[in-house]
Coordinates of N, CA, C and O in Angstrom, one line a residue:
M13 N -22.3 12.7 28.3 CA -21.2 11.8 28.4 C -21.2 10.8 27.2 O -20.2 10.4 26.7
E14 N -22.4 10.3 26.9 CA -22.5 9.4 25.8 C -22.1 9.9 24.5 O -21.6 9.2 23.6
E15 N -22.4 11.2 24.3 CA -22.1 11.9 23.0 C -20.6 11.9 22.8 O -20.1 11.6 21.6
S16 N -19.8 12.1 23.8 CA -18.3 12.1 23.6 C -17.8 10.7 23.3 O -16.9 10.6 22.6
T17 N -18.5 9.7 23.9 CA -18.1 8.3 23.6 C -18.4 8.0 22.1 O -17.6 7.4 21.5
K18 N -19.5 8.4 21.7 CA -19.9 8.1 20.3 C -19.0 8.8 19.3 O -18.6 8.3 18.3
K19 N -18.6 10.1 19.6 CA -17.7 10.8 18.7 C -16.3 10.1 18.7 O -15.7 10.0 17.6
S20 N -15.8 9.6 19.8 CA -14.5 9.0 19.8 C -14.5 7.6 19.1 O -13.5 7.2 18.6
V21 N -15.7 7.0 19.0 CA -15.8 5.7 18.3 C -15.8 6.0 16.8 O -15.2 5.3 16.0
K22 N -16.6 7.0 16.4 CA -16.7 7.3 15.0 C -15.5 7.9 14.4 O -15.1 7.6 13.2
K23 N -14.7 8.7 15.1 CA -13.5 9.3 14.5 C -12.5 8.3 14.1 O -12.0 8.4 13.0
P24 N -12.1 7.3 14.9 CA -11.1 6.3 14.4 C -11.6 5.5 13.3 O -10.9 5.1 12.4
D25 N -13.0 5.2 13.2 CA -13.5 4.4 12.1 C -13.3 5.2 10.8 O -13.0 4.7 9.8
L26 N -13.6 6.5 10.8 CA -13.5 7.3 9.7 C -12.0 7.4 9.3 O -11.6 7.4 8.1
M27 N -11.1 7.6 10.3 CA -9.7 7.6 10.0 C -9.2 6.3 9.4 O -8.4 6.4 8.5
N28 N -9.6 5.2 9.9 CA -9.2 3.9 9.4 C -9.7 3.8 7.9 O -9.0 3.2 7.1
L29 N -10.9 4.2 7.6 CA -11.4 4.2 6.3 C -10.5 5.0 5.3 O -10.2 4.6 4.2
L30 N -10.2 6.2 5.8 CA -9.3 7.1 5.0 C -7.9 6.5 4.8 O -7.4 6.5 3.7
I31 N -7.4 5.8 5.8 CA -6.1 5.2 5.7 C -6.2 4.0 4.7 O -5.3 3.8 3.9
F32 N -7.3 3.3 4.7 CA -7.6 2.2 3.8 C -7.6 2.7 2.4 O -6.9 2.1 1.5
I33 N -8.3 3.8 2.1 CA -8.4 4.3 0.8 C -7.0 4.8 0.3 O -6.6 4.6 -0.8
L34 N -6.3 5.5 1.2 CA -5.0 6.0 0.8 C -4.0 4.9 0.6 O -3.1 5.0 -0.3
D35 N -4.1 3.8 1.4 CA -3.2 2.6 1.2 C -3.5 2.1 -0.2 O -2.5 1.8 -1.0
Y36 N -4.7 1.9 -0.6 CA -5.1 1.4 -1.9 C -4.5 2.2 -3.0 O -3.8 1.7 -3.9
L37 N -4.7 3.5 -2.9 CA -4.1 4.4 -4.0 C -2.6 4.4 -4.0 O -2.0 4.4 -5.0
A38 N -2.0 4.3 -2.8 CA -0.5 4.3 -2.7 C 0.0 3.0 -3.3 O 1.1 3.1 -4.0
I39 N -0.6 1.9 -3.1 CA -0.1 0.7 -3.7 C -0.2 0.7 -5.2 O 0.7 0.3 -5.9
V40 N -1.4 1.1 -5.7 CA -1.5 1.2 -7.2 C -0.5 2.2 -7.8 O 0.2 1.8 -8.8
V41 N -0.4 3.3 -7.2 CA 0.6 4.3 -7.7 C 2.0 3.8 -7.6 O 2.8 4.1 -8.5
S42 N 2.3 3.1 -6.6 CA 3.7 2.6 -6.4 C 4.2 1.8 -7.6 O 5.3 1.9 -8.1
Y43 N 3.3 0.9 -8.1 CA 3.7 0.0 -9.2 C 3.7 0.8 -10.5 O 4.5 0.5 -11.4
F44 N 2.8 1.7 -10.7 CA 2.8 2.5 -11.9 C 4.1 3.4 -12.0 O 4.7 3.6 -13.0
V45 N 4.4 4.0 -10.8 CA 5.6 4.8 -10.8 C 6.9 3.9 -11.0 O 7.8 4.4 -11.6
A46 N 6.8 2.7 -10.4 CA 8.0 1.8 -10.6 C 8.2 1.5 -12.1 O 9.3 1.5 -12.6
L47 N 7.1 1.2 -12.8 CA 7.2 0.9 -14.3 C 7.7 2.2 -15.0 O 8.5 2.1 -15.9
A48 N 7.1 3.3 -14.7 CA 7.5 4.6 -15.4 C 8.9 4.9 -15.1 O 9.6 5.4 -16.0
S49 N 9.4 4.6 -13.9 CA 10.8 5.0 -13.6 C 11.8 4.2 -14.4 O 12.9 4.6 -14.6
L50 N 11.4 3.0 -14.8 CA 12.3 2.2 -15.6 C 12.6 2.7 -17.0 O 13.5 2.4 -17.6
F51 N 11.7 3.6 -17.4 CA 11.7 4.2 -18.7 C 11.8 5.7 -18.7 O 11.3 6.4 -19.5
D52 N 12.5 6.2 -17.6 CA 12.7 7.7 -17.4 C 11.3 8.4 -17.5 O 11.2 9.5 -18.1
F53 N 10.3 7.8 -17.0 CA 9.0 8.3 -16.9 C 8.3 8.6 -18.2 O 7.5 9.5 -18.4
D54 N 8.8 7.9 -19.3 CA 8.2 7.9 -20.6 C 7.1 6.8 -20.7 O 7.4 5.7 -21.0
I55 N 5.9 7.2 -20.3 CA 4.8 6.2 -20.2 C 4.5 5.6 -21.6 O 4.2 4.4 -21.7
K56 N 4.6 6.3 -22.6 CA 4.3 5.8 -24.0 C 5.2 4.6 -24.3 O 4.8 3.6 -24.8
Y57 N 6.5 4.8 -24.0 CA 7.5 3.7 -24.3 C 7.2 2.5 -23.4 O 7.3 1.4 -23.8
A58 N 6.9 2.8 -22.1 CA 6.6 1.7 -21.2 C 5.4 0.9 -21.6 O 5.4 -0.4 -21.6
I59 N 4.4 1.5 -22.1 CA 3.2 0.8 -22.6 C 3.5 0.0 -23.9 O 3.1 -1.1 -24.0
L60 N 4.4 0.6 -24.7 CA 4.7 -0.2 -26.0 C 5.6 -1.4 -25.6 O 5.6 -2.4 -26.3
E61 N 6.5 -1.2 -24.7 CA 7.5 -2.2 -24.3 C 6.9 -3.4 -23.6 O 7.3 -4.6 -23.8
Y62 N 5.9 -3.1 -22.7 CA 5.4 -4.2 -21.9 C 3.9 -4.3 -22.1 O 3.2 -3.3 -22.4
D63 N 3.4 -5.5 -21.9 CA 1.9 -5.7 -22.1 C 1.2 -5.0 -20.9 O 1.9 -4.5 -20.0
L64 N 0.0 -4.9 -21.0 CA -0.8 -4.1 -20.0 C -1.3 -5.0 -18.8 O -2.3 -4.7 -18.2
A65 N -0.6 -6.0 -18.5 CA -1.0 -6.9 -17.3 C -1.0 -6.1 -16.0 O -1.8 -6.3 -15.1
I66 N -0.1 -5.0 -16.0 CA -0.1 -4.2 -14.8 C -1.5 -3.5 -14.5 O -1.9 -3.4 -13.4
Y67 N -2.1 -3.1 -15.7 CA -3.4 -2.5 -15.5 C -4.5 -3.5 -15.1 O -5.5 -3.1 -14.5
Q68 N -4.3 -4.7 -15.4 CA -5.3 -5.7 -15.1 C -5.1 -6.3 -13.7 O -6.1 -6.7 -13.0
V69 N -3.9 -6.5 -13.3 CA -3.6 -7.2 -12.0 C -3.5 -6.2 -10.8 O -4.0 -6.5 -9.7
T70 N -2.8 -5.1 -11.0 CA -2.5 -4.2 -9.9 C -3.7 -3.7 -9.1 O -3.6 -3.7 -7.9
P71 N -4.8 -3.3 -9.7 CA -5.9 -2.8 -8.9 C -6.5 -3.9 -8.0 O -6.8 -3.7 -6.8
F72 N -6.5 -5.2 -8.5 CA -7.0 -6.3 -7.6 C -6.0 -6.6 -6.6 O -6.3 -7.0 -5.5
Y73 N -4.7 -6.6 -7.0 CA -3.6 -6.8 -6.0 C -3.7 -5.8 -4.9 O -3.5 -6.2 -3.7
A74 N -3.9 -4.6 -5.2 CA -3.9 -3.5 -4.2 C -5.1 -3.8 -3.2 O -4.9 -3.6 -2.0
M75 N -6.2 -4.2 -3.7 CA -7.3 -4.6 -2.8 C -7.0 -5.7 -1.9 O -7.3 -5.8 -0.7
G76 N -6.3 -6.7 -2.5 CA -5.8 -7.9 -1.7 C -4.9 -7.5 -0.6 O -4.9 -8.0 0.5
V77 N -4.0 -6.5 -0.9 CA -3.0 -6.1 0.1 C -3.7 -5.3 1.2 O -3.4 -5.5 2.4
C78 N -4.7 -4.5 0.9 CA -5.5 -3.8 1.9 C -6.2 -4.8 2.8 O -6.3 -4.6 4.0
I79 N -6.7 -5.9 2.2 CA -7.3 -6.9 3.0 C -6.3 -7.6 3.9 O -6.6 -7.9 5.1
L80 N -5.1 -7.9 3.3 CA -4.0 -8.5 4.1 C -3.6 -7.5 5.3 O -3.4 -8.0 6.4
F81 N -3.6 -6.2 5.0 CA -3.3 -5.3 6.1 C -4.4 -5.4 7.2 O -4.1 -5.2 8.4
F82 N -5.6 -5.6 6.8 CA -6.7 -5.7 7.8 C -6.4 -6.9 8.7 O -6.5 -6.9 9.9
F83 N -6.0 -8.1 8.1 CA -5.7 -9.3 8.9 C -4.4 -9.1 9.8 O -4.3 -9.7 10.8
F84 N -3.6 -8.2 9.3 CA -2.4 -7.9 10.2 C -2.7 -6.8 11.2 O -1.8 -6.3 11.8
K85 N -3.9 -6.4 11.3 CA -4.4 -5.4 12.2 C -3.7 -4.1 12.1 O -3.4 -3.4 13.0
L86 N -3.6 -3.7 10.8 CA -2.9 -2.4 10.5 C -4.0 -1.3 10.4 O -3.6 -0.1 10.2
Y87 N -5.2 -1.6 10.5 CA -6.3 -0.6 10.5 C -6.9 -0.4 11.9 O -8.0 0.1 12.0
N88 N -6.2 -0.8 12.9 CA -6.7 -0.6 14.3 C -5.9 0.5 14.9 O -4.8 0.3 15.3
N89 N -6.5 1.7 14.9 CA -5.8 2.8 15.5 C -6.1 2.9 17.0 O -7.1 3.3 17.4
G90 N -5.1 2.4 17.7 CA -5.2 2.4 19.2 C -4.7 3.7 19.7 O -4.8 4.7 19.1
D91 N -4.0 3.6 20.8 CA -3.4 4.8 21.4 C -2.1 5.1 20.8 O -1.5 6.2 21.1
G92 N -1.5 4.3 19.9 CA -0.3 4.6 19.3 C 0.9 4.2 20.1 O 2.1 4.7 19.8
T93 N 0.8 3.5 21.1 CA 1.9 3.1 22.0 C 2.7 1.9 21.4 O 3.8 1.6 21.8
K94 N 2.1 1.2 20.5 CA 2.8 0.0 19.9 C 3.3 0.3 18.5 O 3.0 -0.5 17.6
R95 N 4.0 1.4 18.3 CA 4.4 1.8 17.0 C 5.4 0.8 16.4 O 5.3 0.5 15.2
M96 N 6.3 0.3 17.2 CA 7.3 -0.6 16.6 C 6.7 -1.9 16.2 O 7.0 -2.5 15.1
K97 N 5.7 -2.5 16.9 CA 5.0 -3.7 16.6 C 4.2 -3.5 15.3 O 4.2 -4.3 14.4
E98 N 3.6 -2.3 15.2 CA 2.8 -2.0 13.9 C 3.8 -1.9 12.7 O 3.4 -2.4 11.6
T99 N 4.9 -1.3 12.9 CA 5.9 -1.2 11.8 C 6.4 -2.5 11.4 O 6.5 -2.8 10.2
V100 N 6.6 -3.4 12.3 CA 7.1 -4.8 12.0 C 6.0 -5.5 11.2 O 6.2 -6.2 10.2
R101 N 4.7 -5.4 11.7 CA 3.6 -6.0 11.0 C 3.4 -5.4 9.6 O 3.2 -6.1 8.6
L102 N 3.6 -4.1 9.4 CA 3.5 -3.5 8.1 C 4.6 -4.0 7.2 O 4.4 -4.3 6.0
L103 N 5.8 -4.1 7.7 CA 7.0 -4.6 6.9 C 6.7 -6.1 6.5 O 6.9 -6.4 5.3
L104 N 6.2 -6.9 7.4 CA 5.9 -8.3 7.1 C 4.8 -8.4 6.1 O 4.9 -9.2 5.1
A105 N 3.7 -7.6 6.3 CA 2.6 -7.7 5.3 C 3.0 -7.2 3.9 O 2.6 -7.8 2.9
N106 N 3.8 -6.2 3.9 CA 4.3 -5.7 2.6 C 5.2 -6.8 1.9 O 5.1 -7.0 0.7
F107 N 6.1 -7.4 2.7 CA 7.0 -8.4 2.1 C 6.1 -9.6 1.6 O 6.4 -10.0 0.4
I108 N 5.2 -10.1 2.3 CA 4.3 -11.2 1.9 C 3.6 -10.8 0.6 O 3.5 -11.5 -0.4
S109 N 3.0 -9.5 0.6 CA 2.2 -9.1 -0.6 C 3.1 -9.0 -1.8 O 2.7 -9.3 -2.9
V110 N 4.3 -8.5 -1.7 CA 5.2 -8.4 -2.8 C 5.6 -9.7 -3.4 O 5.6 -9.9 -4.6
V111 N 5.8 -10.7 -2.5 CA 6.1 -12.1 -3.0 C 4.9 -12.6 -3.7 O 5.0 -13.3 -4.8
V112 N 3.7 -12.4 -3.2 CA 2.5 -12.8 -3.9 C 2.4 -12.1 -5.3 O 2.0 -12.8 -6.3
Y113 N 2.6 -10.8 -5.3 CA 2.5 -10.1 -6.6 C 3.5 -10.6 -7.6 O 3.2 -10.8 -8.8
I114 N 4.8 -10.9 -7.2 CA 5.7 -11.4 -8.1 C 5.3 -12.8 -8.6 O 5.4 -13.1 -9.8
T115 N 4.7 -13.6 -7.7 CA 4.2 -14.9 -8.1 C 3.1 -14.8 -9.1 O 3.1 -15.5 -10.1
I116 N 2.2 -13.9 -8.9 CA 1.0 -13.7 -9.8 C 1.5 -13.3 -11.2 O 1.1 -13.8 -12.2
M117 N 2.4 -12.3 -11.2 CA 3.0 -11.8 -12.4 C 3.8 -12.9 -13.2 O 3.7 -12.9 -14.4
M118 N 4.5 -13.7 -12.5 CA 5.2 -14.8 -13.1 C 4.3 -15.9 -13.7 O 4.5 -16.4 -14.8
I119 N 3.2 -16.2 -12.9 CA 2.2 -17.1 -13.4 C 1.6 -16.6 -14.7 O 1.3 -17.4 -15.7
L120 N 1.3 -15.3 -14.8 CA 0.8 -14.7 -16.0 C 1.8 -14.5 -17.1 O 1.5 -14.0 -18.2
K121 N 3.0 -15.0 -16.8 CA 4.1 -15.0 -17.8 C 4.4 -13.5 -18.3 O 4.7 -13.3 -19.5
T122 N 4.4 -12.6 -17.4 CA 4.8 -11.3 -17.7 C 6.3 -11.2 -17.6 O 6.9 -11.9 -16.8
D123 N 6.9 -10.4 -18.4 CA 8.3 -10.3 -18.4 C 8.8 -9.0 -18.0 O 9.6 -8.3 -18.7
Y124 N 8.4 -8.6 -16.8 CA 8.9 -7.3 -16.2 C 10.3 -7.5 -15.6 O 10.6 -8.6 -15.0
P125 N 11.1 -6.5 -15.6 CA 12.4 -6.6 -15.0 C 12.3 -6.7 -13.5 O 11.4 -6.2 -12.9
Y126 N 13.3 -7.3 -12.9 CA 13.3 -7.5 -11.5 C 13.3 -6.1 -10.7 O 12.8 -6.0 -9.6
A127 N 13.9 -5.1 -11.4 CA 13.9 -3.8 -10.8 C 12.5 -3.2 -10.6 O 12.3 -2.5 -9.6
F128 N 11.6 -3.6 -11.5 CA 10.2 -3.2 -11.4 C 9.6 -3.7 -10.0 O 9.0 -2.9 -9.3
Y129 N 9.9 -4.9 -9.7 CA 9.3 -5.5 -8.4 C 10.0 -4.9 -7.2 O 9.4 -4.6 -6.2
L130 N 11.3 -4.6 -7.3 CA 12.1 -4.1 -6.2 C 11.6 -2.6 -6.0 O 11.3 -2.3 -4.8
I131 N 11.6 -1.8 -7.0 CA 11.2 -0.4 -6.9 C 9.7 -0.4 -6.4 O 9.4 0.4 -5.5
G132 N 8.9 -1.2 -7.0 CA 7.4 -1.2 -6.6 C 7.2 -1.6 -5.2 O 6.5 -1.0 -4.5
G133 N 7.9 -2.6 -4.8 CA 7.8 -3.1 -3.4 C 8.3 -2.1 -2.4 O 7.7 -1.8 -1.3
L134 N 9.5 -1.4 -2.7 CA 10.0 -0.4 -1.8 C 9.1 0.8 -1.7 O 8.8 1.3 -0.7
L135 N 8.6 1.2 -2.9 CA 7.6 2.4 -2.9 C 6.4 2.0 -2.1 O 5.8 2.9 -1.4
Q136 N 5.9 0.8 -2.3 CA 4.7 0.4 -1.6 C 4.9 0.5 -0.1 O 4.1 1.0 0.6
F137 N 6.0 0.0 0.4 CA 6.3 0.1 1.8 C 6.4 1.5 2.3 O 5.9 1.9 3.3
F138 N 7.2 2.3 1.6 CA 7.5 3.7 2.0 C 6.2 4.5 1.9 O 5.9 5.4 2.8
F139 N 5.4 4.3 0.9 CA 4.1 5.1 0.8 C 3.1 4.7 1.9 O 2.6 5.5 2.6
T140 N 3.0 3.4 2.2 CA 2.0 2.9 3.2 C 2.6 3.3 4.6 O 1.8 3.7 5.5
A141 N 3.9 3.2 4.8 CA 4.4 3.6 6.1 C 4.3 5.2 6.3 O 4.0 5.7 7.4
G142 N 4.5 5.9 5.2 CA 4.4 7.3 5.2 C 3.0 7.8 5.5 O 2.8 8.8 6.3
I143 N 2.0 7.1 5.0 CA 0.6 7.4 5.4 C 0.4 7.3 6.9 O -0.2 8.2 7.5
R144 N 0.9 6.3 7.5 CA 0.7 6.1 8.9 C 1.5 7.1 9.7 O 1.0 7.6 10.7
F145 N 2.7 7.5 9.2 CA 3.5 8.5 9.9 C 2.8 9.8 9.9 O 2.8 10.5 10.9
I146 N 2.3 10.2 8.7 CA 1.6 11.5 8.6 C 0.4 11.6 9.5 O 0.1 12.6 10.2
F147 N -0.4 10.5 9.6 CA -1.6 10.5 10.4 C -1.2 10.6 11.9 O -1.8 11.3 12.7
R148 N -0.1 9.9 12.3 CA 0.3 10.0 13.7 C 0.9 11.4 14.0 O 0.6 11.9 15.1
F149 N 1.6 12.0 13.0 CA 2.1 13.3 13.2 C 1.0 14.3 13.5 O 1.0 15.1 14.4
F150 N 0.0 14.3 12.6 CA -1.2 15.2 12.8 C -2.0 14.9 14.0 O -2.6 15.8 14.6
K151 N -2.0 13.6 14.4 CA -2.8 13.2 15.6 C -2.1 13.8 16.9 O -2.8 14.2 17.8
H152 N -0.8 13.8 16.9 CA -0.1 14.3 18.0 C 0.0 15.9 18.1 O 0.3 16.4 19.1
L153 N -0.3 16.5 17.0 CA -0.4 18.0 17.0 C -1.6 18.5 17.7 O -1.6 19.6 18.2
D154 N -2.7 17.6 17.7 CA -3.9 18.0 18.4 C -3.8 18.2 19.9 O -3.3 18.0 20.7

């Protein structure tokens, strides 16, 4: 009986770690895709047009967002009955993090278009929400 309890405790921890890693990657990718989308996915032109602050700030920002998600209890995989509350927390955490990202980029005097922040923030939310949806989908298939 104790073995089944140990397995049930380890499985969510591994799943939360995987969600954490996927969140980090999704956040980084969302802003790079946002920048590339402004230039019809011509990365060379995007690099020439804008300084590389995105390469210096975004990885640290993504880690900060993942830590913010932890404080918003988005890595607590319970029984899945509080989906709406988790979605609201995810939306709020994403909104706060995007405001912080815009503030950081403005302090660094980067001159990115507002569409970059809008597209990046929307992609960040959709990617992180999509990760949770996919995990729930496969969890309910079992």
